[in-house]
Amino acid sequence: CFYYQLQAIIANTRGHTEYSIMQTTRLYLQENVSAIVGPPFSCKEEAGIAHILDRMMISYVSSIILLLLVIQ
């Protein structure tokens, strides 16, 4: 029997790329996370950090969210 413990650490980036890059780096280096879920928008830079540090990253953008952002 295997037992795993998951802990969620929330890092609200408020949709700002610069802050998201800082938070992504902090989570990987200081918190030693195994994977990041998000950010929910563009994640090109964050994915680059995950690649360099050989860590997983899961991100999803809904076309409905993108449509709502364009309308606003």
PDB file of N, CA and C in Angstrom:
ATOM      1  N   CYS A   1       0.833  -1.180   0.000  1.00  0.00           N
ATOM      2  CA  CYS A   1       0.000   0.000   0.000  1.00  0.00           C
ATOM      3  C   CYS A   1       0.883   1.252   0.000  1.00  0.00           C
ATOM      4  N   PHE A   2       0.601   2.165  -0.872  1.00  0.00           N
ATOM      5  CA  PHE A   2       1.358   3.407  -0.961  1.00  0.00           C
ATOM      6  C   PHE A   2       0.574   4.540  -0.320  1.00  0.00           C
ATOM      7  N   TYR A   3       1.279   5.410   0.312  1.00  0.00           N
ATOM      8  CA  TYR A   3       0.642   6.559   0.958  1.00  0.00           C
ATOM      9  C   TYR A   3       1.339   7.827   0.495  1.00  0.00           C
ATOM     10  N   TYR A   4       0.578   8.741  -0.080  1.00  0.00           N
ATOM     11  CA  TYR A   4       1.124  10.013  -0.527  1.00  0.00           C
ATOM     12  C   TYR A   4       0.390  11.142   0.176  1.00  0.00           C
ATOM     13  N   GLN A   5       1.111  12.159   0.477  1.00  0.00           N
ATOM     14  CA  GLN A   5       0.488  13.323   1.100  1.00  0.00           C
ATOM     15  C   GLN A   5       0.661  14.507   0.158  1.00  0.00           C
ATOM     16  N   LEU A   6      -0.435  15.163  -0.178  1.00  0.00           N
ATOM     17  CA  LEU A   6      -0.405  16.343  -1.035  1.00  0.00           C
ATOM     18  C   LEU A   6      -0.688  17.582  -0.209  1.00  0.00           C
ATOM     19  N   GLN A   7       0.024  18.620  -0.515  1.00  0.00           N
ATOM     20  CA  GLN A   7      -0.198  19.896   0.151  1.00  0.00           C
ATOM     21  C   GLN A   7      -0.331  20.967  -0.922  1.00  0.00           C
ATOM     22  N   ALA A   8      -1.371  21.759  -0.834  1.00  0.00           N
ATOM     23  CA  ALA A   8      -1.587  22.849  -1.790  1.00  0.00           C
ATOM     24  C   ALA A   8      -1.009  24.136  -1.228  1.00  0.00           C
ATOM     25  N   ILE A   9      -0.191  24.797  -2.027  1.00  0.00           N
ATOM     26  CA  ILE A   9       0.359  26.107  -1.670  1.00  0.00           C
ATOM     27  C   ILE A   9      -0.178  27.094  -2.702  1.00  0.00           C
ATOM     28  N   ILE A  10      -0.920  28.077  -2.260  1.00  0.00           N
ATOM     29  CA  ILE A  10      -1.528  29.058  -3.164  1.00  0.00           C
ATOM     30  C   ILE A  10      -0.596  30.252  -3.317  1.00  0.00           C
ATOM     31  N   ALA A  11      -0.349  30.624  -4.559  1.00  0.00           N
ATOM     32  CA  ALA A  11       0.459  31.810  -4.853  1.00  0.00           C
ATOM     33  C   ALA A  11      -0.293  32.634  -5.891  1.00  0.00           C
ATOM     34  N   ASN A  12      -1.098  33.567  -5.437  1.00  0.00           N
ATOM     35  CA  ASN A  12      -1.905  34.390  -6.332  1.00  0.00           C
ATOM     36  C   ASN A  12      -1.012  35.369  -7.085  1.00  0.00           C
ATOM     37  N   THR A  13      -0.992  35.236  -8.394  1.00  0.00           N
ATOM     38  CA  THR A  13      -0.145  36.100  -9.224  1.00  0.00           C
ATOM     39  C   THR A  13      -0.907  37.293  -9.782  1.00  0.00           C
ATOM     40  N   ARG A  14      -2.203  37.347  -9.549  1.00  0.00           N
ATOM     41  CA  ARG A  14      -3.061  38.442  -9.987  1.00  0.00           C
ATOM     42  C   ARG A  14      -2.983  38.696 -11.502  1.00  0.00           C
ATOM     43  N   GLY A  15      -2.566  37.673 -12.247  1.00  0.00           N
ATOM     44  CA  GLY A  15      -2.515  37.781 -13.698  1.00  0.00           C
ATOM     45  C   GLY A  15      -1.342  38.572 -14.247  1.00  0.00           C
ATOM     46  N   HIS A  16      -0.369  38.931 -13.414  1.00  0.00           N
ATOM     47  CA  HIS A  16       0.795  39.698 -13.868  1.00  0.00           C
ATOM     48  C   HIS A  16       1.956  38.755 -14.165  1.00  0.00           C
ATOM     49  N   THR A  17       2.495  38.810 -15.363  1.00  0.00           N
ATOM     50  CA  THR A  17       3.552  37.907 -15.789  1.00  0.00           C
ATOM     51  C   THR A  17       4.783  38.005 -14.897  1.00  0.00           C
ATOM     52  N   GLU A  18       5.211  39.227 -14.577  1.00  0.00           N
ATOM     53  CA  GLU A  18       6.421  39.397 -13.771  1.00  0.00           C
ATOM     54  C   GLU A  18       6.257  38.761 -12.388  1.00  0.00           C
ATOM     55  N   TYR A  19       5.108  38.970 -11.770  1.00  0.00           N
ATOM     56  CA  TYR A  19       4.847  38.410 -10.451  1.00  0.00           C
ATOM     57  C   TYR A  19       4.718  36.885 -10.537  1.00  0.00           C
ATOM     58  N   SER A  20       4.136  36.402 -11.616  1.00  0.00           N
ATOM     59  CA  SER A  20       3.995  34.965 -11.816  1.00  0.00           C
ATOM     60  C   SER A  20       5.353  34.285 -11.941  1.00  0.00           C
ATOM     61  N   ILE A  21       6.276  34.917 -12.661  1.00  0.00           N
ATOM     62  CA  ILE A  21       7.628  34.371 -12.798  1.00  0.00           C
ATOM     63  C   ILE A  21       8.317  34.323 -11.435  1.00  0.00           C
ATOM     64  N   MET A  22       8.174  35.378 -10.658  1.00  0.00           N
ATOM     65  CA  MET A  22       8.772  35.404  -9.311  1.00  0.00           C
ATOM     66  C   MET A  22       8.187  34.310  -8.428  1.00  0.00           C
ATOM     67  N   GLN A  23       6.855  34.155  -8.460  1.00  0.00           N
ATOM     68  CA  GLN A  23       6.201  33.150  -7.625  1.00  0.00           C
ATOM     69  C   GLN A  23       6.563  31.729  -8.072  1.00  0.00           C
ATOM     70  N   THR A  24       6.630  31.499  -9.370  1.00  0.00           N
ATOM     71  CA  THR A  24       7.003  30.187  -9.888  1.00  0.00           C
ATOM     72  C   THR A  24       8.394  29.807  -9.424  1.00  0.00           C
ATOM     73  N   THR A  25       9.337  30.726  -9.551  1.00  0.00           N
ATOM     74  CA  THR A  25      10.700  30.478  -9.112  1.00  0.00           C
ATOM     75  C   THR A  25      10.757  30.236  -7.611  1.00  0.00           C
ATOM     76  N   ARG A  26      10.034  31.050  -6.846  1.00  0.00           N
ATOM     77  CA  ARG A  26      10.027  30.888  -5.384  1.00  0.00           C
ATOM     78  C   ARG A  26       9.459  29.521  -4.982  1.00  0.00           C
ATOM     79  N   LEU A  27       8.377  29.124  -5.610  1.00  0.00           N
ATOM     80  CA  LEU A  27       7.769  27.837  -5.265  1.00  0.00           C
ATOM     81  C   LEU A  27       8.713  26.669  -5.544  1.00  0.00           C
ATOM     82  N   TYR A  28       9.386  26.711  -6.668  1.00  0.00           N
ATOM     83  CA  TYR A  28      10.307  25.620  -7.006  1.00  0.00           C
ATOM     84  C   TYR A  28      11.555  25.631  -6.128  1.00  0.00           C
ATOM     85  N   LEU A  29      12.147  26.793  -5.907  1.00  0.00           N
ATOM     86  CA  LEU A  29      13.430  26.853  -5.199  1.00  0.00           C
ATOM     87  C   LEU A  29      13.292  26.906  -3.685  1.00  0.00           C
ATOM     88  N   GLN A  30      12.367  27.708  -3.163  1.00  0.00           N
ATOM     89  CA  GLN A  30      12.264  27.864  -1.712  1.00  0.00           C
ATOM     90  C   GLN A  30      11.305  26.862  -1.082  1.00  0.00           C
ATOM     91  N   GLU A  31      10.198  26.563  -1.758  1.00  0.00           N
ATOM     92  CA  GLU A  31       9.209  25.641  -1.205  1.00  0.00           C
ATOM     93  C   GLU A  31       9.442  24.202  -1.668  1.00  0.00           C
ATOM     94  N   ASN A  32      10.327  24.028  -2.652  1.00  0.00           N
ATOM     95  CA  ASN A  32      10.694  22.713  -3.188  1.00  0.00           C
ATOM     96  C   ASN A  32       9.470  21.908  -3.653  1.00  0.00           C
ATOM     97  N   VAL A  33       8.565  22.572  -4.362  1.00  0.00           N
ATOM     98  CA  VAL A  33       7.373  21.886  -4.857  1.00  0.00           C
ATOM     99  C   VAL A  33       7.745  20.921  -5.983  1.00  0.00           C
ATOM    100  N   SER A  34       6.939  19.898  -6.144  1.00  0.00           N
ATOM    101  CA  SER A  34       7.179  18.896  -7.188  1.00  0.00           C
ATOM    102  C   SER A  34       6.516  19.278  -8.504  1.00  0.00           C
ATOM    103  N   ALA A  35       5.415  20.030  -8.415  1.00  0.00           N
ATOM    104  CA  ALA A  35       4.675  20.421  -9.622  1.00  0.00           C
ATOM    105  C   ALA A  35       3.875  21.680  -9.336  1.00  0.00           C
ATOM    106  N   ILE A  36       3.564  22.395 -10.403  1.00  0.00           N
ATOM    107  CA  ILE A  36       2.733  23.600 -10.304  1.00  0.00           C
ATOM    108  C   ILE A  36       1.514  23.395 -11.195  1.00  0.00           C
ATOM    109  N   VAL A  37       0.348  23.753 -10.660  1.00  0.00           N
ATOM    110  CA  VAL A  37      -0.889  23.745 -11.441  1.00  0.00           C
ATOM    111  C   VAL A  37      -1.235  25.194 -11.709  1.00  0.00           C
ATOM    112  N   GLY A  38      -1.231  25.584 -12.963  1.00  0.00           N
ATOM    113  CA  GLY A  38      -1.490  26.961 -13.332  1.00  0.00           C
ATOM    114  C   GLY A  38      -0.243  27.587 -13.913  1.00  0.00           C
ATOM    115  N   PRO A  39      -0.223  28.808 -14.206  1.00  0.00           N
ATOM    116  CA  PRO A  39      -1.273  29.809 -14.088  1.00  0.00           C
ATOM    117  C   PRO A  39      -2.355  29.584 -15.145  1.00  0.00           C
ATOM    118  N   PRO A  40      -3.546  30.140 -14.928  1.00  0.00           N
ATOM    119  CA  PRO A  40      -4.651  29.866 -15.834  1.00  0.00           C
ATOM    120  C   PRO A  40      -4.614  30.658 -17.144  1.00  0.00           C
ATOM    121  N   PHE A  41      -3.648  31.525 -17.301  1.00  0.00           N
ATOM    122  CA  PHE A  41      -3.560  32.304 -18.535  1.00  0.00           C
ATOM    123  C   PHE A  41      -2.310  31.883 -19.288  1.00  0.00           C
ATOM    124  N   SER A  42      -1.623  32.763 -19.902  1.00  0.00           N
ATOM    125  CA  SER A  42      -0.390  32.453 -20.610  1.00  0.00           C
ATOM    126  C   SER A  42       0.643  31.931 -19.612  1.00  0.00           C
ATOM    127  N   CYS A  43       1.378  30.916 -20.010  1.00  0.00           N
ATOM    128  CA  CYS A  43       2.350  30.337 -19.081  1.00  0.00           C
ATOM    129  C   CYS A  43       3.682  30.055 -19.773  1.00  0.00           C
ATOM    130  N   LYS A  44       3.997  30.783 -20.812  1.00  0.00           N
ATOM    131  CA  LYS A  44       5.207  30.522 -21.587  1.00  0.00           C
ATOM    132  C   LYS A  44       6.463  30.660 -20.722  1.00  0.00           C
ATOM    133  N   GLU A  45       6.593  31.749 -19.990  1.00  0.00           N
ATOM    134  CA  GLU A  45       7.777  31.976 -19.171  1.00  0.00           C
ATOM    135  C   GLU A  45       7.836  30.995 -18.006  1.00  0.00           C
ATOM    136  N   GLU A  46       6.688  30.744 -17.377  1.00  0.00           N
ATOM    137  CA  GLU A  46       6.629  29.836 -16.244  1.00  0.00           C
ATOM    138  C   GLU A  46       6.990  28.411 -16.671  1.00  0.00           C
ATOM    139  N   ALA A  47       6.529  28.017 -17.863  1.00  0.00           N
ATOM    140  CA  ALA A  47       6.862  26.693 -18.384  1.00  0.00           C
ATOM    141  C   ALA A  47       8.358  26.584 -18.656  1.00  0.00           C
ATOM    142  N   GLY A  48       8.972  27.682 -19.076  1.00  0.00           N
ATOM    143  CA  GLY A  48      10.420  27.690 -19.280  1.00  0.00           C
ATOM    144  C   GLY A  48      11.173  27.449 -17.985  1.00  0.00           C
ATOM    145  N   ILE A  49      10.695  28.061 -16.905  1.00  0.00           N
ATOM    146  CA  ILE A  49      11.320  27.854 -15.595  1.00  0.00           C
ATOM    147  C   ILE A  49      11.163  26.393 -15.180  1.00  0.00           C
ATOM    148  N   ALA A  50       9.962  25.844 -15.347  1.00  0.00           N
ATOM    149  CA  ALA A  50       9.713  24.446 -15.000  1.00  0.00           C
ATOM    150  C   ALA A  50      10.632  23.524 -15.803  1.00  0.00           C
ATOM    151  N   HIS A  51      10.820  23.820 -17.062  1.00  0.00           N
ATOM    152  CA  HIS A  51      11.692  23.011 -17.913  1.00  0.00           C
ATOM    153  C   HIS A  51      13.146  23.076 -17.435  1.00  0.00           C
ATOM    154  N   ILE A  52      13.624  24.258 -17.156  1.00  0.00           N
ATOM    155  CA  ILE A  52      15.016  24.421 -16.699  1.00  0.00           C
ATOM    156  C   ILE A  52      15.262  23.659 -15.401  1.00  0.00           C
ATOM    157  N   LEU A  53      14.285  23.700 -14.477  1.00  0.00           N
ATOM    158  CA  LEU A  53      14.443  23.043 -13.182  1.00  0.00           C
ATOM    159  C   LEU A  53      13.958  21.590 -13.201  1.00  0.00           C
ATOM    160  N   ASP A  54      13.557  21.085 -14.382  1.00  0.00           N
ATOM    161  CA  ASP A  54      13.105  19.709 -14.553  1.00  0.00           C
ATOM    162  C   ASP A  54      11.956  19.376 -13.608  1.00  0.00           C
ATOM    163  N   ARG A  55      10.943  20.239 -13.593  1.00  0.00           N
ATOM    164  CA  ARG A  55       9.759  20.040 -12.755  1.00  0.00           C
ATOM    165  C   ARG A  55       8.513  20.010 -13.633  1.00  0.00           C
ATOM    166  N   MET A  56       7.434  19.457 -13.102  1.00  0.00           N
ATOM    167  CA  MET A  56       6.180  19.375 -13.843  1.00  0.00           C
ATOM    168  C   MET A  56       5.383  20.659 -13.694  1.00  0.00           C
ATOM    169  N   MET A  57       4.580  20.946 -14.727  1.00  0.00           N
ATOM    170  CA  MET A  57       3.673  22.083 -14.677  1.00  0.00           C
ATOM    171  C   MET A  57       2.430  21.728 -15.471  1.00  0.00           C
ATOM    172  N   ILE A  58       1.278  21.968 -14.878  1.00  0.00           N
ATOM    173  CA  ILE A  58      -0.003  21.711 -15.531  1.00  0.00           C
ATOM    174  C   ILE A  58      -0.723  23.038 -15.652  1.00  0.00           C
ATOM    175  N   SER A  59      -1.124  23.396 -16.874  1.00  0.00           N
ATOM    176  CA  SER A  59      -1.832  24.655 -17.075  1.00  0.00           C
ATOM    177  C   SER A  59      -2.959  24.419 -18.066  1.00  0.00           C
ATOM    178  N   TYR A  60      -4.051  25.128 -17.843  1.00  0.00           N
ATOM    179  CA  TYR A  60      -5.222  24.964 -18.705  1.00  0.00           C
ATOM    180  C   TYR A  60      -5.872  26.319 -18.903  1.00  0.00           C
ATOM    181  N   VAL A  61      -6.210  26.612 -20.147  1.00  0.00           N
ATOM    182  CA  VAL A  61      -6.908  27.853 -20.457  1.00  0.00           C
ATOM    183  C   VAL A  61      -8.177  27.490 -21.209  1.00  0.00           C
ATOM    184  N   SER A  62      -9.286  27.911 -20.692  1.00  0.00           N
ATOM    185  CA  SER A  62     -10.563  27.667 -21.336  1.00  0.00           C
ATOM    186  C   SER A  62     -10.810  28.742 -22.387  1.00  0.00           C
ATOM    187  N   SER A  63     -11.342  28.343 -23.523  1.00  0.00           N
ATOM    188  CA  SER A  63     -11.652  29.337 -24.568  1.00  0.00           C
ATOM    189  C   SER A  63     -12.732  30.297 -24.086  1.00  0.00           C
ATOM    190  N   ILE A  64     -13.592  29.856 -23.177  1.00  0.00           N
ATOM    191  CA  ILE A  64     -14.628  30.743 -22.626  1.00  0.00           C
ATOM    192  C   ILE A  64     -13.981  31.850 -21.802  1.00  0.00           C
ATOM    193  N   ILE A  65     -12.984  31.504 -21.006  1.00  0.00           N
ATOM    194  CA  ILE A  65     -12.281  32.517 -20.216  1.00  0.00           C
ATOM    195  C   ILE A  65     -11.603  33.523 -21.133  1.00  0.00           C
ATOM    196  N   LEU A  66     -10.964  33.039 -22.180  1.00  0.00           N
ATOM    197  CA  LEU A  66     -10.296  33.937 -23.126  1.00  0.00           C
ATOM    198  C   LEU A  66     -11.312  34.865 -23.784  1.00  0.00           C
ATOM    199  N   LEU A  67     -12.467  34.341 -24.152  1.00  0.00           N
ATOM    200  CA  LEU A  67     -13.519  35.146 -24.764  1.00  0.00           C
ATOM    201  C   LEU A  67     -13.996  36.234 -23.800  1.00  0.00           C
ATOM    202  N   LEU A  68     -14.198  35.874 -22.547  1.00  0.00           N
ATOM    203  CA  LEU A  68     -14.629  36.858 -21.562  1.00  0.00           C
ATOM    204  C   LEU A  68     -13.583  37.940 -21.349  1.00  0.00           C
ATOM    205  N   LEU A  69     -12.306  37.563 -21.383  1.00  0.00           N
ATOM    206  CA  LEU A  69     -11.244  38.552 -21.226  1.00  0.00           C
ATOM    207  C   LEU A  69     -11.207  39.520 -22.402  1.00  0.00           C
ATOM    208  N   VAL A  70     -11.450  39.007 -23.608  1.00  0.00           N
ATOM    209  CA  VAL A  70     -11.449  39.860 -24.797  1.00  0.00           C
ATOM    210  C   VAL A  70     -12.631  40.820 -24.750  1.00  0.00           C
ATOM    211  N   ILE A  71     -13.793  40.352 -24.302  1.00  0.00           N
ATOM    212  CA  ILE A  71     -14.990  41.187 -24.241  1.00  0.00           C
ATOM    213  C   ILE A  71     -14.803  42.317 -23.228  1.00  0.00           C
ATOM    214  N   GLN A  72     -14.171  42.030 -22.103  1.00  0.00           N
ATOM    215  CA  GLN A  72     -13.986  43.052 -21.074  1.00  0.00           C
ATOM    216  C   GLN A  72     -12.995  44.044 -21.568  1.00  0.00           C
TER     217      GLN A  72
END
